[in-house]
């Protein structure tokens, strides 16, 4: 059964998105003394991260656990790296402590990097007695082909039912990506799609109606909530 998402259409996309993330952070810390967030890459969240770094001055960053929903198979200083983008816009400006950041190692063998990341998440889950690491908030984007994280149409990772993090070959890009899978994404307490004003409204509608040809439509947390913040 699909969770009915909350849809926020706004002309104040960046401040509204940053405020939403900060509210979720304070809520999680109040309830569980920890805030687990997975960041997304791409251009849409860039100004949101910069805004968050500016307004989150009272957030206890040592209680935040930052993971990444996907990563390109490049070194962390590469201009294509999701980590680098997050580092420049949020992690460095907000002086987030190193122990709060769990980076996907895009510079090593993709299969090893995926396995390593999954094991690190499993270790953190085990400390809380969880079968699968449960994020408080996963940030996701929406590609023009309906992909989210690095779950692209027609790729093997879409059919993964047990592994939480995989290396996914994307023929269209002729490249490997590291990505969360649906078994991990759909465990989240809350998922936030960040979608800019330029995105095709018909594509958004197809995803919201559950067209499973589009990977983003398969995001359906079993016990969590989904919010879309859509720029106008």
Coordinates of C-alpha atoms in Angstrom, one line a residue:
X1 CA 0.0 0.0 0.0
X2 CA 1.5 3.3 -1.1
X3 CA 2.0 6.0 1.6
X4 CA 0.2 9.2 0.5
X5 CA 3.0 11.8 0.3
X6 CA 2.8 15.3 1.6
X7 CA 3.4 17.7 -1.3
X8 CA 4.7 21.2 -0.7
X9 CA 4.8 23.4 -3.7
X10 CA 6.7 26.6 -3.0
X11 CA 8.3 29.6 -4.6
X12 CA 10.7 29.7 -1.5
X13 CA 12.3 26.3 -2.3
X14 CA 15.7 26.7 -0.7
X15 CA 14.6 28.2 2.7
X16 CA 11.6 25.9 2.9
X17 CA 13.7 22.8 2.2
X18 CA 16.5 23.8 4.7
X19 CA 13.9 24.6 7.4
X20 CA 12.2 21.2 6.9
X21 CA 15.6 19.4 7.3
X22 CA 16.4 21.3 10.4
X23 CA 13.0 20.6 12.0
X24 CA 13.5 16.9 11.3
X25 CA 16.9 17.1 12.9
X26 CA 15.7 18.7 16.1
X27 CA 12.8 16.2 16.3
X28 CA 15.0 13.2 15.9
X29 CA 17.5 14.4 18.5
X30 CA 14.7 15.2 20.9
X31 CA 13.3 11.7 20.5
X32 CA 16.4 9.5 20.1
X33 CA 19.4 11.7 20.8
X34 CA 20.6 11.2 17.2
X35 CA 19.8 12.4 13.8
X36 CA 20.6 10.1 10.9
X37 CA 20.4 11.8 7.5
X38 CA 21.4 10.6 4.0
X39 CA 22.4 13.3 1.6
X40 CA 21.7 13.4 -2.1
X41 CA 23.9 14.7 -4.9
X42 CA 23.3 16.7 -8.0
X43 CA 22.7 20.5 -8.3
X44 CA 19.2 20.8 -6.7
X45 CA 20.4 20.3 -3.1
X46 CA 23.5 22.5 -3.4
X47 CA 21.9 25.8 -2.3
X48 CA 19.8 23.9 0.3
X49 CA 22.9 22.6 1.9
X50 CA 24.5 26.1 1.9
X51 CA 21.4 27.5 3.6
X52 CA 21.3 24.7 6.1
X53 CA 24.9 25.4 7.1
X54 CA 24.0 29.0 7.7
X55 CA 20.9 28.4 9.8
X56 CA 21.8 25.3 11.8
X57 CA 24.2 27.1 14.2
X58 CA 22.4 25.6 17.2
X59 CA 22.4 22.0 15.9
X60 CA 24.6 19.6 17.9
X61 CA 26.5 18.2 14.9
X62 CA 28.2 15.6 17.1
X63 CA 24.7 13.9 17.4
X64 CA 24.2 13.9 13.6
X65 CA 25.1 10.9 11.5
X66 CA 25.6 11.9 7.8
X67 CA 25.5 9.2 5.1
X68 CA 25.2 9.4 1.3
X69 CA 22.4 7.9 -0.7
X70 CA 24.7 7.4 -3.7
X71 CA 28.1 8.4 -5.0
X72 CA 30.0 8.5 -8.3
X73 CA 33.0 6.3 -8.6
X74 CA 35.5 9.1 -8.4
X75 CA 37.9 10.4 -5.8
X76 CA 36.5 12.7 -3.1
X77 CA 38.2 15.8 -4.5
X78 CA 36.8 15.2 -8.0
X79 CA 34.3 17.9 -9.2
X80 CA 31.8 15.1 -9.9
X81 CA 31.9 13.8 -6.4
X82 CA 28.7 14.0 -4.3
X83 CA 30.9 14.1 -1.2
X84 CA 32.9 17.1 -2.5
X85 CA 29.7 19.0 -3.2
X86 CA 28.4 18.3 0.3
X87 CA 31.7 19.1 1.8
X88 CA 32.0 22.5 0.1
X89 CA 28.4 23.6 0.8
X90 CA 27.5 22.0 4.2
X91 CA 30.1 19.9 6.0
X92 CA 33.0 22.4 5.9
X93 CA 31.0 25.6 6.4
X94 CA 29.0 24.1 9.3
X95 CA 32.2 22.6 10.8
X96 CA 30.6 19.1 11.0
X97 CA 33.0 16.8 13.0
X98 CA 34.6 14.0 11.1
X99 CA 33.1 11.3 13.3
X100 CA 29.6 12.5 12.1
X101 CA 30.3 11.8 8.4
X102 CA 30.3 8.4 6.7
X103 CA 31.6 8.8 3.2
X104 CA 31.2 6.4 0.3
X105 CA 34.7 5.6 -1.1
X106 CA 34.2 6.3 -4.7
X107 CA 37.9 6.0 -5.4
X108 CA 38.2 2.3 -4.7
X109 CA 36.8 -0.8 -6.5
X110 CA 33.0 -0.2 -6.6
X111 CA 32.1 -3.7 -5.3
X112 CA 34.4 -3.4 -2.4
X113 CA 33.2 0.2 -1.6
X114 CA 29.6 -0.9 -1.6
X115 CA 30.3 -3.9 0.6
X116 CA 32.3 -1.7 3.0
X117 CA 29.6 0.9 3.3
X118 CA 26.9 -1.7 3.9
X119 CA 29.0 -3.3 6.7
X120 CA 29.5 0.1 8.3
X121 CA 25.8 0.8 8.3
X122 CA 25.1 -2.7 9.6
X123 CA 27.5 -2.1 12.5
X124 CA 25.7 1.1 13.4
X125 CA 22.3 -0.6 13.1
X126 CA 23.6 -3.5 15.4
X127 CA 24.4 -1.0 18.1
X128 CA 20.7 -0.1 18.2
X129 CA 19.5 -3.6 17.8
X130 CA 18.1 -2.9 14.3
X131 CA 18.0 -5.5 11.5
X132 CA 18.6 -2.7 9.0
X133 CA 20.0 0.8 9.5
X134 CA 17.0 3.1 9.8
X135 CA 17.5 6.7 8.6
X136 CA 15.5 9.5 10.2
X137 CA 15.6 11.4 6.8
X138 CA 16.8 10.4 3.4
X139 CA 17.1 13.2 0.8
X140 CA 16.3 12.1 -2.8
X141 CA 16.3 13.8 -6.1
X142 CA 14.4 13.1 -9.3
X143 CA 16.3 12.6 -12.6
X144 CA 14.7 13.4 -16.0
X145 CA 14.6 9.6 -16.7
X146 CA 12.8 9.0 -13.3
X147 CA 16.0 7.8 -11.5
X148 CA 16.6 8.5 -7.9
X149 CA 19.8 8.0 -5.9
X150 CA 21.7 6.0 -8.5
X151 CA 18.8 3.7 -9.2
X152 CA 18.5 4.2 -13.0
X153 CA 15.8 2.6 -15.2
X154 CA 16.8 -0.8 -16.5
X155 CA 19.7 -1.3 -14.1
X156 CA 20.4 -4.4 -11.9
X157 CA 20.1 -2.5 -8.6
X158 CA 16.4 -2.0 -9.1
X159 CA 15.8 -5.7 -8.5
X160 CA 18.0 -6.0 -5.4
X161 CA 16.0 -7.4 -2.5
X162 CA 18.6 -8.1 0.2
X163 CA 21.7 -5.9 -0.1
X164 CA 21.4 -2.4 1.2
X165 CA 24.2 -0.8 -0.7
X166 CA 25.4 -1.9 -4.2
X167 CA 27.7 -1.0 -7.0
X168 CA 25.3 -0.3 -10.0
X169 CA 26.5 -0.2 -13.6
X170 CA 24.6 2.4 -15.6
X171 CA 25.0 1.6 -19.3
X172 CA 23.6 5.0 -20.4
X173 CA 26.5 6.7 -18.5
X174 CA 29.0 3.9 -19.2
X175 CA 29.9 4.2 -15.5
X176 CA 29.6 2.6 -12.1
X177 CA 27.8 4.2 -9.2
X178 CA 27.4 3.3 -5.6
X179 CA 23.9 3.5 -4.4
X180 CA 21.4 2.7 -1.6
X181 CA 18.8 0.1 -2.7
X182 CA 15.1 0.0 -2.1
X183 CA 15.4 -2.3 1.0
X184 CA 17.4 0.4 2.7
X185 CA 15.6 3.5 1.4
X186 CA 12.2 2.1 2.3
X187 CA 13.2 1.5 5.9
X188 CA 13.5 5.3 6.5
X189 CA 11.4 7.1 9.0
X190 CA 11.0 10.0 6.5
X191 CA 12.0 10.6 2.9
X192 CA 12.2 14.0 1.3
X193 CA 12.2 14.5 -2.4
X194 CA 13.8 17.8 -3.4
X195 CA 12.6 18.8 -6.9
X196 CA 13.5 22.1 -8.6
X197 CA 11.1 24.3 -10.6
X198 CA 12.5 23.2 -14.0
X199 CA 11.5 19.6 -13.6
X200 CA 8.8 18.3 -16.0
X201 CA 5.4 18.3 -14.2
X202 CA 4.3 15.3 -16.2
X203 CA 7.2 13.3 -14.9
X204 CA 6.5 14.3 -11.3
X205 CA 2.9 13.3 -11.8
X206 CA 3.8 9.8 -13.2
X207 CA 6.0 9.2 -10.1
X208 CA 3.3 10.4 -7.7
X209 CA 0.8 8.1 -9.4
X210 CA 3.2 5.1 -8.9
X211 CA 4.3 4.4 -12.4
X212 CA 6.8 1.6 -11.6
X213 CA 8.7 2.1 -14.9
X214 CA 10.2 5.1 -13.1
X215 CA 12.5 4.0 -10.2
X216 CA 11.5 7.0 -8.1
X217 CA 7.9 5.6 -8.0
X218 CA 9.2 2.5 -6.1
X219 CA 10.1 4.6 -3.1
X220 CA 7.5 3.5 -0.6
X221 CA 8.6 3.3 3.0
X222 CA 6.9 0.5 4.9
X223 CA 6.5 2.5 8.1
X224 CA 7.7 6.0 7.1
X225 CA 6.5 9.2 5.6
X226 CA 7.3 10.8 2.2
X227 CA 7.4 14.6 1.6
X228 CA 7.9 16.3 -1.7
X229 CA 9.2 19.9 -1.8
X230 CA 8.7 21.1 -5.4
X231 CA 10.0 24.5 -6.6
X232 CA 7.7 26.8 -8.4

